[in-house]
Amino acid sequence: MKGLHRLFFIALFLMALLVAGVIFALVFRLSFRELWDAVSSAEVLFALRLSLLTSLAAIAVALVLGLPSGYLLARQSFRGKAILDTLLDIPLVMTPLVAGVGLLFLFGQTFLGRHLASVGINLIFSPWGVVLAQAFIAAPIIARTCKAAFEEVSPRYEWAAQTLGLSPLRTFFRVTLPMARQGILSGIVLAWARAIGEFGATLMVAGSTRMKTETLPIAVFLNISSGEIGIALSCALILIAVGFIILLILKQIGNNHRPELPMKEVG
Amino acid sequence: MRGACAGDLHLFSAAGLRQPVDQLVDMFQKETGNKVFVDYAGSGHLVARIIASGQCDLFLPASLYYIQAIEKEDIVDSYRGIVVNMPVIGVNRNKEQLIRSFEDLTRPGVRLALGDPEAMAYGRIAMQILEKSGMKEKIVKNVVVQGATVKQLALYVAQGDADASIIGRADAIQFKDRIKIVSIPDEYIVTEVVAIALLKDAAARPEAIRFRDFMSSAKAIDIFRQFGFLPLGEGERQKGYLR
């Protein structure tokens, strides 16, 4: 086994080296002064704030939609389930730009779009459009990972909890959810990473209006186009740094809060 | 990927010029047997890529502005002006009655899409036109979205998500079923010269020179005109736009 592990360690090392090399190459092009100017500029701070807020909102929407969907797909069988299940994966294989054009066509000058706008919900060309684009990509990831996580939890525990007098709702929140926690959290991590880095769909649905729908990835794109490579790289580095910190925190939460029940091992 | 064969050319072209360029590259390849690899992207992106990599023989941006931008780097050998992409007001066909002239862009309630002034040629040009017109403040109030490419702006207008935009004549003609052209008064107009640059360290120099001259030949200009570009005016020709 030891020889095999050593061999695998080489693969792990190469991967880490490549990622570190890319980050180093980006940092290397940038002077501290450029980074500081960018970090303290109103445009970059706006983009950072917008990226954090929209991605959090998108994850909230994606959880509300994806978690129950994932549970149903794990527990119920019904006609056409395989097709429905596959349909939910489509946003993941769609080019984001195409997803964006599709969302624009659906929520733009259509019956749906006009009615939403008449009640004050403007999804096109607004920060809500950013949330829409991100949630469209994030929700299927959450549904997918939640489904896998719930499948790991045997329904026997739910039956047992209910025979012992727990209501279905409390069973879900006290038994099923804690046991599936690990998988759900890693789903959130994946979905959040995709959401905050989302670019193509955002560009079409929300546009790239500076200080209005300018997320960090949009800022990178605009500043590369206008030759402001320093600002573009700074935005990219901020995106990487924020991503790294949040992913690390989420992973820590996942590790520290394993359910105390021994069921986990059996499930 | 370059240099698979001696005499192969690598062209960086503005994505907005794709239709005529595809056709012309095809013609050139048949005529000469030299393969031309084309990278299409936004002009600003191409500039960033040229400066970062240097891996390019010929550069065909949507505006001479981008050639001038890389001249500072001392990598441009020479360039030729080809055609003019005239800025026009593209109006959604359902809003023809609402926007009949440049002044109508100031009407309250008009939804305008404009390009980002720093990131794209038509954003910069639109700003210059608005400034010349003296109606900038009123018009800017009507901007509901900024785009990053001119085709994106054209799509917003064609779909009716915006009522109008300042785009190239060629871009408006591409969507002529859905976009009506309203011309901009001569005194405000800022034209955009499409030009091709030969870079100093082009690998296959004689072939690259041949391609540069082919792209600025009368035959090539004819193809560009079929897609709505205009020939260089007398003034532009006198200035030469070549070096």
Coordinates of C-alpha atoms in Angstrom, one line a residue:
Chain A
M1 CA 0.0 0.0 0.0
K2 CA 2.8 2.4 0.9
G3 CA 4.3 2.4 -2.6
L4 CA 0.9 3.1 -4.1
H5 CA 0.3 6.0 -1.7
R6 CA 3.6 7.5 -2.7
L7 CA 2.6 7.3 -6.3
F8 CA -0.7 9.0 -5.5
F9 CA 1.1 11.6 -3.5
I10 CA 2.9 12.6 -6.7
A11 CA -0.4 13.3 -8.4
L12 CA -1.6 15.4 -5.4
F13 CA 1.6 17.3 -5.3
L14 CA 1.4 18.1 -9.1
M15 CA -2.1 19.4 -8.7
A16 CA -1.2 21.6 -5.8
L17 CA 1.9 22.8 -7.7
L18 CA -0.2 23.8 -10.7
V19 CA -2.8 25.7 -8.7
A20 CA -0.1 27.4 -6.7
G21 CA 1.8 28.2 -9.9
V22 CA -1.2 29.9 -11.5
I23 CA -1.8 32.0 -8.3
F24 CA 1.9 32.9 -8.2
A25 CA 1.9 33.9 -11.9
L26 CA -1.0 36.3 -11.3
V27 CA 0.5 37.8 -8.1
F28 CA 3.9 38.1 -9.8
R29 CA 2.5 40.5 -12.5
L30 CA 1.2 42.9 -9.8
S31 CA 3.0 45.4 -7.7
F32 CA 1.9 46.0 -4.1
R33 CA 1.0 49.6 -5.0
E34 CA -1.3 48.5 -7.8
L35 CA -3.0 46.0 -5.5
W36 CA -3.5 48.6 -2.8
D37 CA -4.8 51.2 -5.3
A38 CA -7.3 48.7 -6.6
V39 CA -8.4 47.4 -3.2
S40 CA -9.1 50.9 -2.0
S41 CA -10.9 52.0 -5.1
A42 CA -14.7 52.5 -5.0
E43 CA -15.2 50.4 -8.1
V44 CA -13.5 47.3 -6.7
L45 CA -15.1 47.7 -3.2
F46 CA -18.5 47.9 -4.9
A47 CA -17.8 44.8 -7.0
L48 CA -16.6 42.9 -3.9
R49 CA -19.7 43.9 -2.0
L50 CA -22.1 43.1 -4.9
S51 CA -20.4 39.7 -5.4
L52 CA -20.8 38.7 -1.8
L53 CA -24.4 39.9 -1.5
T54 CA -25.6 38.4 -4.8
S55 CA -23.9 35.1 -4.3
L56 CA -25.3 34.8 -0.7
A57 CA -28.8 35.6 -2.0
A58 CA -28.3 33.2 -4.9
I59 CA -27.3 30.4 -2.5
A60 CA -30.3 31.1 -0.3
V61 CA -32.6 30.8 -3.3
A62 CA -30.7 27.8 -4.5
L63 CA -31.1 26.1 -1.1
V64 CA -34.8 26.8 -0.9
L65 CA -35.3 25.2 -4.3
G66 CA -32.6 22.6 -4.4
L67 CA -32.8 21.1 -0.9
P68 CA -36.4 20.0 -1.1
S69 CA -36.0 18.9 -4.7
G70 CA -33.0 16.8 -3.7
Y71 CA -34.9 15.2 -0.9
L72 CA -37.8 14.3 -3.1
L73 CA -35.5 12.9 -5.8
A74 CA -33.8 10.8 -3.1
R75 CA -36.9 9.5 -1.4
Q76 CA -39.7 9.3 -4.0
S77 CA -40.0 7.4 -7.2
F78 CA -42.5 8.6 -9.8
R79 CA -43.1 8.4 -13.5
G80 CA -40.6 10.4 -15.5
K81 CA -38.3 10.8 -12.6
A82 CA -35.2 10.0 -14.7
I83 CA -36.1 12.6 -17.2
L84 CA -36.8 15.3 -14.6
D85 CA -33.6 14.4 -12.8
T86 CA -31.6 14.8 -16.0
L87 CA -33.5 18.0 -16.9
L88 CA -32.2 19.6 -13.6
D89 CA -28.6 18.9 -14.7
I90 CA -29.0 20.8 -18.0
P91 CA -27.9 24.2 -16.5
L92 CA -24.6 22.5 -15.5
V93 CA -23.7 21.4 -19.0
M94 CA -25.1 24.6 -20.7
T95 CA -22.5 27.2 -21.6
P96 CA -23.2 30.0 -19.1
L97 CA -23.5 32.5 -22.0
V98 CA -26.3 30.4 -23.5
A99 CA -28.0 30.2 -20.1
G100 CA -27.8 34.0 -19.9
V101 CA -29.3 34.4 -23.4
G102 CA -32.1 31.9 -22.4
L103 CA -32.9 33.8 -19.2
L104 CA -32.9 37.1 -21.1
F105 CA -35.3 35.7 -23.6
L106 CA -37.5 34.2 -20.9
F107 CA -37.6 37.2 -18.5
G108 CA -37.1 40.0 -21.0
Q109 CA -39.9 41.5 -23.1
T110 CA -42.2 38.5 -22.6
F111 CA -45.5 38.0 -20.9
L112 CA -43.7 36.7 -17.9
G113 CA -41.1 39.5 -17.9
R114 CA -43.6 42.3 -18.3
H115 CA -45.9 40.9 -15.5
L116 CA -43.0 40.6 -13.1
A117 CA -41.9 44.2 -14.0
S118 CA -45.4 45.5 -13.5
V119 CA -45.3 44.3 -9.8
G120 CA -41.9 45.8 -9.4
I121 CA -39.7 42.8 -9.9
N122 CA -37.1 43.8 -12.5
L123 CA -34.8 40.9 -13.2
I124 CA -33.3 42.2 -16.3
F125 CA -30.4 44.7 -16.2
S126 CA -30.5 44.9 -12.3
P127 CA -28.6 43.3 -9.5
W128 CA -31.5 40.8 -9.1
G129 CA -30.6 39.7 -12.6
V130 CA -27.2 38.7 -11.2
V131 CA -28.9 36.7 -8.4
L132 CA -31.1 35.1 -11.0
A133 CA -28.1 34.1 -13.2
Q134 CA -26.2 32.7 -10.2
A135 CA -29.1 30.9 -8.7
F136 CA -29.9 29.3 -12.1
I137 CA -26.5 27.6 -12.0
A138 CA -26.3 27.0 -8.2
A139 CA -29.7 25.4 -7.6
P140 CA -29.0 22.3 -9.7
I141 CA -25.7 21.8 -7.9
I142 CA -27.5 22.0 -4.6
A143 CA -30.2 19.6 -5.7
R144 CA -27.7 17.2 -7.1
T145 CA -25.5 17.1 -3.9
C146 CA -28.5 17.1 -1.6
K147 CA -30.0 14.1 -3.4
A148 CA -26.8 12.2 -2.9
A149 CA -26.6 13.3 0.7
F150 CA -30.1 12.2 1.5
E151 CA -29.7 8.9 -0.3
E152 CA -26.9 8.2 2.2
V153 CA -29.4 8.5 5.1
S154 CA -31.4 5.3 5.4
P155 CA -35.2 6.0 5.6
R156 CA -35.3 3.5 8.5
Y157 CA -34.1 6.3 10.9
E158 CA -37.0 8.4 9.8
W159 CA -39.4 5.6 10.3
A160 CA -37.9 4.9 13.7
A161 CA -38.1 8.6 14.7
Q162 CA -41.7 8.7 13.7
T163 CA -42.7 5.6 15.5
L164 CA -41.2 7.2 18.6
G165 CA -43.6 10.0 18.1
L166 CA -41.7 12.7 16.2
S167 CA -43.7 14.6 13.6
P168 CA -42.6 14.4 10.0
L169 CA -41.4 18.0 10.0
R170 CA -39.4 17.5 13.2
T171 CA -38.0 14.2 11.9
F172 CA -36.7 16.0 8.9
F173 CA -35.1 18.8 10.9
R174 CA -33.9 16.7 13.8
V175 CA -32.9 13.4 12.1
T176 CA -32.6 13.6 8.4
L177 CA -31.0 17.0 8.0
P178 CA -28.3 16.6 10.6
M179 CA -27.3 13.2 9.2
A180 CA -27.1 14.6 5.7
R181 CA -25.3 17.7 6.9
Q182 CA -21.9 16.9 5.5
G183 CA -23.1 16.3 2.0
I184 CA -25.3 19.4 2.0
L185 CA -22.4 21.6 3.2
S186 CA -20.1 20.3 0.4
G187 CA -22.9 21.1 -2.0
I188 CA -23.2 24.6 -0.7
V189 CA -19.4 25.0 -1.1
L190 CA -19.5 23.8 -4.7
A191 CA -22.6 25.9 -5.6
W192 CA -21.2 29.0 -3.9
A193 CA -17.9 28.7 -5.7
R194 CA -19.7 28.5 -9.0
A195 CA -22.1 31.3 -8.1
I196 CA -19.5 33.9 -7.1
G197 CA -17.3 33.1 -10.1
E198 CA -20.3 33.3 -12.5
F199 CA -19.7 35.5 -15.5
G200 CA -21.3 34.5 -18.8
A201 CA -24.9 34.4 -17.7
T202 CA -24.6 37.5 -15.6
L203 CA -23.1 39.5 -18.5
M204 CA -26.2 38.8 -20.6
V205 CA -29.0 39.0 -18.0
A206 CA -27.7 41.9 -15.9
G207 CA -25.3 43.6 -18.3
S208 CA -22.0 45.0 -17.3
T209 CA -23.0 48.4 -15.9
R210 CA -20.2 49.8 -13.8
M211 CA -21.2 50.4 -10.1
K212 CA -24.6 48.8 -10.8
T213 CA -24.3 45.2 -12.0
E214 CA -20.5 45.0 -11.8
T215 CA -19.5 41.8 -9.9
L216 CA -15.9 40.9 -9.4
P217 CA -15.8 38.6 -12.5
I218 CA -17.5 41.4 -14.6
A219 CA -14.9 43.9 -13.2
V220 CA -12.1 41.5 -14.3
F221 CA -13.6 41.4 -17.8
L222 CA -14.2 45.1 -18.1
N223 CA -10.8 46.0 -16.9
I224 CA -9.0 43.6 -19.1
S225 CA -10.9 45.0 -22.1
S226 CA -9.9 48.6 -21.2
G227 CA -6.3 47.6 -20.6
E228 CA -6.4 48.1 -16.8
I229 CA -4.6 44.9 -16.2
G230 CA -3.5 45.9 -12.7
I231 CA -7.1 46.4 -11.6
A232 CA -8.3 43.3 -13.4
L233 CA -5.6 41.1 -11.6
S234 CA -6.4 42.7 -8.3
C235 CA -10.1 41.8 -8.7
A236 CA -9.1 38.3 -9.6
L237 CA -6.9 38.0 -6.6
I238 CA -9.6 39.3 -4.3
L239 CA -12.0 36.8 -5.7
I240 CA -9.5 34.0 -5.1
A241 CA -8.7 35.2 -1.6
V242 CA -12.4 35.6 -0.6
G243 CA -13.2 32.2 -2.1
F244 CA -10.3 30.5 -0.3
I245 CA -11.4 32.0 3.1
I246 CA -15.0 31.1 2.7
L247 CA -14.3 27.6 1.5
L248 CA -12.0 27.0 4.4
I249 CA -14.5 28.2 6.9
L250 CA -17.3 26.1 5.4
K251 CA -15.0 23.0 5.4
Q252 CA -14.1 23.6 9.1
I253 CA -17.8 23.9 10.0
G254 CA -18.4 20.6 8.2
N255 CA -15.6 18.9 10.1
N256 CA -16.4 20.2 13.5
H257 CA -20.1 19.4 13.5
R258 CA -20.4 15.8 12.7
P259 CA -23.5 14.3 14.2
E260 CA -22.7 12.8 17.6
L261 CA -25.0 9.9 16.9
P262 CA -23.3 6.7 15.9
M263 CA -25.8 6.3 13.1
K264 CA -23.5 8.1 10.7
E265 CA -21.3 5.1 10.5
V266 CA -24.2 2.7 9.8
G267 CA -26.0 5.0 7.3
Chain B
M1 CA -0.7 26.4 -31.9
R2 CA 1.0 28.6 -34.4
G3 CA 3.5 27.8 -37.0
A4 CA 2.3 24.3 -37.8
C5 CA 3.6 25.0 -41.3
A6 CA 5.9 27.7 -42.7
G7 CA 3.8 30.5 -44.2
D8 CA 0.9 29.9 -41.8
L9 CA -0.5 33.2 -40.4
H10 CA -2.0 34.0 -37.1
L11 CA -4.6 36.8 -37.1
F12 CA -6.2 38.4 -34.1
S13 CA -9.5 39.8 -35.2
A14 CA -12.3 41.8 -33.5
A15 CA -15.3 39.4 -33.0
G16 CA -17.6 42.0 -34.4
L17 CA -15.9 41.7 -37.8
R18 CA -16.3 38.0 -38.0
Q19 CA -18.7 37.8 -41.0
P20 CA -16.6 39.6 -43.6
V21 CA -13.3 38.4 -42.1
D22 CA -14.4 34.7 -42.3
Q23 CA -15.2 35.2 -46.0
L24 CA -12.0 37.0 -46.8
V25 CA -9.8 34.6 -45.0
D26 CA -11.4 31.8 -47.0
M27 CA -10.7 33.7 -50.3
F28 CA -7.1 34.4 -49.2
Q29 CA -6.5 30.8 -48.4
K30 CA -7.8 29.6 -51.7
E31 CA -5.8 32.1 -53.6
T32 CA -2.5 31.6 -51.9
G33 CA -2.6 28.3 -50.1
N34 CA -1.4 29.9 -46.9
K35 CA -3.4 28.9 -43.9
V36 CA -4.7 31.7 -41.7
F37 CA -5.6 30.9 -38.1
V38 CA -8.0 33.5 -36.7
D39 CA -8.7 34.3 -33.0
Y40 CA -11.9 36.3 -32.6
A41 CA -12.4 38.3 -29.4
G42 CA -13.2 41.8 -28.3
S43 CA -10.6 44.3 -29.4
G44 CA -9.6 45.3 -25.9
H45 CA -9.1 41.6 -25.0
L46 CA -6.9 41.1 -28.0
V47 CA -4.7 44.0 -27.0
A48 CA -4.2 42.5 -23.6
R49 CA -3.4 39.1 -25.2
I50 CA -1.0 40.6 -27.7
I51 CA 0.9 42.5 -25.0
A52 CA 1.0 39.4 -22.7
S53 CA 1.9 36.8 -25.3
G54 CA 3.3 38.5 -28.4
Q55 CA 2.0 35.5 -30.3
C56 CA 0.4 37.2 -33.2
D57 CA 1.3 38.2 -36.8
L58 CA -1.6 40.5 -37.8
F59 CA -4.1 42.5 -35.7
L60 CA -7.5 43.6 -37.1
P61 CA -9.4 45.4 -34.3
A62 CA -12.7 47.2 -34.7
S63 CA -11.0 50.5 -34.4
L64 CA -7.7 52.1 -35.2
Y65 CA -7.7 53.3 -31.6
Y66 CA -6.5 49.8 -30.5
I67 CA -3.6 49.8 -33.0
Q68 CA -2.6 53.2 -31.6
A69 CA -2.8 51.7 -28.1
I70 CA -0.2 49.0 -28.9
E71 CA 2.0 51.4 -30.9
K72 CA 3.4 52.6 -27.6
E73 CA 4.8 49.1 -27.0
D74 CA 6.8 49.4 -30.2
I75 CA 5.5 46.2 -31.7
V76 CA 3.6 47.6 -34.7
D77 CA 5.4 47.4 -38.0
S78 CA 2.8 49.1 -40.2
Y79 CA -1.0 49.3 -40.7
R80 CA -3.6 50.0 -43.4
G81 CA -7.0 51.6 -43.0
I82 CA -9.8 49.4 -44.6
V83 CA -13.3 50.7 -44.1
V84 CA -15.4 52.9 -41.8
N85 CA -17.9 51.4 -39.4
M86 CA -20.4 54.3 -39.1
P87 CA -22.0 54.8 -35.7
V88 CA -25.8 54.9 -36.0
I89 CA -28.8 54.8 -33.6
G90 CA -30.2 51.3 -33.7
V91 CA -33.9 51.5 -32.8
N92 CA -36.2 48.5 -32.0
R93 CA -38.8 48.3 -34.8
N94 CA -41.6 48.5 -32.3
K95 CA -40.3 51.9 -31.1
E96 CA -39.9 53.5 -34.5
Q97 CA -42.5 56.1 -33.6
L98 CA -40.9 56.9 -30.3
I99 CA -37.3 57.5 -31.6
R100 CA -37.1 59.2 -35.0
S101 CA -34.1 61.5 -34.4
F102 CA -31.1 61.9 -32.2
E103 CA -33.0 64.4 -30.0
D104 CA -35.5 61.8 -29.2
L105 CA -32.9 59.9 -27.2
T106 CA -33.4 62.6 -24.5
R107 CA -37.1 61.8 -24.1
P108 CA -38.0 60.6 -20.6
G109 CA -38.8 56.9 -20.5
V110 CA -36.6 55.9 -23.4
R111 CA -34.6 52.8 -22.4
L112 CA -31.1 53.0 -23.8
A113 CA -28.3 50.4 -23.9
L114 CA -24.8 51.8 -24.3
G115 CA -21.4 50.2 -24.4
D116 CA -19.0 50.6 -21.4
P117 CA -17.0 53.7 -22.3
E118 CA -13.6 52.3 -21.3
A119 CA -14.0 48.6 -22.3
M120 CA -15.4 48.9 -25.8
A121 CA -15.0 51.0 -28.9
Y122 CA -18.7 51.8 -29.3
G123 CA -18.9 52.8 -25.6
R124 CA -16.1 55.3 -26.1
I125 CA -17.6 56.6 -29.4
A126 CA -21.1 56.9 -28.0
M127 CA -19.7 59.1 -25.2
Q128 CA -17.8 61.3 -27.6
I129 CA -21.0 61.7 -29.7
L130 CA -23.1 62.5 -26.7
E131 CA -20.5 65.1 -25.5
K132 CA -20.4 66.8 -29.0
S133 CA -24.2 66.9 -29.0
G134 CA -24.4 68.8 -25.7
M135 CA -27.3 66.5 -24.7
K136 CA -25.1 64.1 -22.8
E137 CA -26.7 64.6 -19.4
K138 CA -30.3 64.0 -20.5
I139 CA -29.4 61.0 -22.6
V140 CA -27.2 59.3 -20.0
K141 CA -30.2 59.4 -17.6
N142 CA -32.0 57.1 -20.0
V143 CA -29.3 54.4 -20.0
V144 CA -30.7 51.2 -18.4
V145 CA -27.7 48.9 -19.2
Q146 CA -24.1 49.0 -20.3
G147 CA -22.9 46.1 -22.4
A148 CA -19.4 44.8 -23.1
T149 CA -19.6 44.0 -26.8
V150 CA -21.5 45.7 -29.6
K151 CA -23.3 42.5 -30.6
Q152 CA -24.7 42.3 -27.1
L153 CA -26.1 45.8 -27.4
A154 CA -27.6 44.9 -30.8
L155 CA -29.2 41.8 -29.2
Y156 CA -30.8 43.9 -26.4
V157 CA -32.3 46.3 -29.0
A158 CA -33.4 43.4 -31.3
Q159 CA -35.1 41.7 -28.3
G160 CA -36.8 44.9 -27.1
D161 CA -35.0 44.8 -23.8
A162 CA -33.7 48.2 -24.7
D163 CA -35.4 50.7 -27.1
A164 CA -32.3 52.0 -28.8
S165 CA -28.5 51.9 -28.7
I166 CA -25.5 53.5 -30.5
I167 CA -24.0 50.7 -32.5
G168 CA -22.2 50.3 -35.8
R169 CA -24.1 50.5 -39.1
A170 CA -22.9 46.9 -39.9
D171 CA -24.3 45.7 -36.6
A172 CA -27.7 47.2 -37.1
I173 CA -27.9 45.8 -40.7
Q174 CA -27.2 42.3 -39.3
F175 CA -30.4 42.6 -37.4
K176 CA -32.3 44.6 -40.0
D177 CA -35.6 42.7 -39.4
R178 CA -35.8 44.0 -35.9
I179 CA -33.6 47.1 -35.8
K180 CA -34.2 50.3 -37.7
I181 CA -31.4 52.7 -38.4
V182 CA -31.7 56.3 -37.4
S183 CA -28.7 58.3 -38.5
I184 CA -26.7 60.6 -36.2
P185 CA -26.3 64.2 -37.3
D186 CA -23.0 64.8 -39.2
E187 CA -21.9 67.4 -36.7
Y188 CA -21.9 64.9 -33.8
I189 CA -20.5 62.0 -35.7
V190 CA -17.2 60.3 -34.7
T191 CA -16.2 57.6 -37.2
E192 CA -14.4 54.5 -36.4
V193 CA -11.8 53.3 -38.9
V194 CA -11.3 49.5 -39.2
A195 CA -7.6 48.9 -39.9
I196 CA -5.2 46.0 -40.0
A197 CA -1.8 46.1 -38.4
L198 CA 1.3 44.0 -39.2
L199 CA 3.3 43.3 -36.1
K200 CA 7.0 43.6 -36.0
D201 CA 7.8 40.0 -35.1
A202 CA 5.5 38.4 -37.5
A203 CA 6.8 34.9 -38.2
A204 CA 6.0 34.7 -41.9
R205 CA 6.7 38.2 -42.9
P206 CA 6.2 38.1 -46.7
E207 CA 2.9 36.2 -46.3
A208 CA 1.8 38.6 -43.6
I209 CA 2.5 41.6 -45.8
R210 CA 0.5 39.9 -48.5
F211 CA -2.4 39.4 -46.2
R212 CA -2.2 43.0 -44.9
D213 CA -2.4 44.3 -48.5
F214 CA -5.1 41.8 -49.5
M215 CA -7.3 42.9 -46.6
S216 CA -7.0 46.6 -47.7
S217 CA -7.5 45.8 -51.4
A218 CA -10.6 47.0 -53.4
K219 CA -11.8 43.4 -53.5
A220 CA -11.8 43.1 -49.7
I221 CA -13.4 46.5 -49.3
D222 CA -16.2 45.3 -51.5
I223 CA -16.9 42.4 -49.2
F224 CA -16.9 44.6 -46.1
R225 CA -19.4 46.9 -47.9
Q226 CA -21.8 44.0 -48.4
F227 CA -22.0 43.8 -44.6
G228 CA -22.8 47.5 -44.1
F229 CA -19.3 49.0 -43.7
L230 CA -18.6 52.1 -45.6
P231 CA -15.5 52.9 -47.7
L232 CA -13.0 55.4 -46.2
G233 CA -14.1 58.9 -46.9
E234 CA -11.9 61.4 -48.9
G235 CA -10.7 63.0 -45.7
E236 CA -9.8 59.6 -44.2
R237 CA -8.0 58.5 -47.3
Q238 CA -5.9 61.7 -47.4
K239 CA -4.9 61.2 -43.8
G240 CA -3.9 57.9 -45.2
Y241 CA -4.5 55.8 -42.1
L242 CA -1.4 54.0 -43.1
R243 CA 2.0 54.0 -41.8

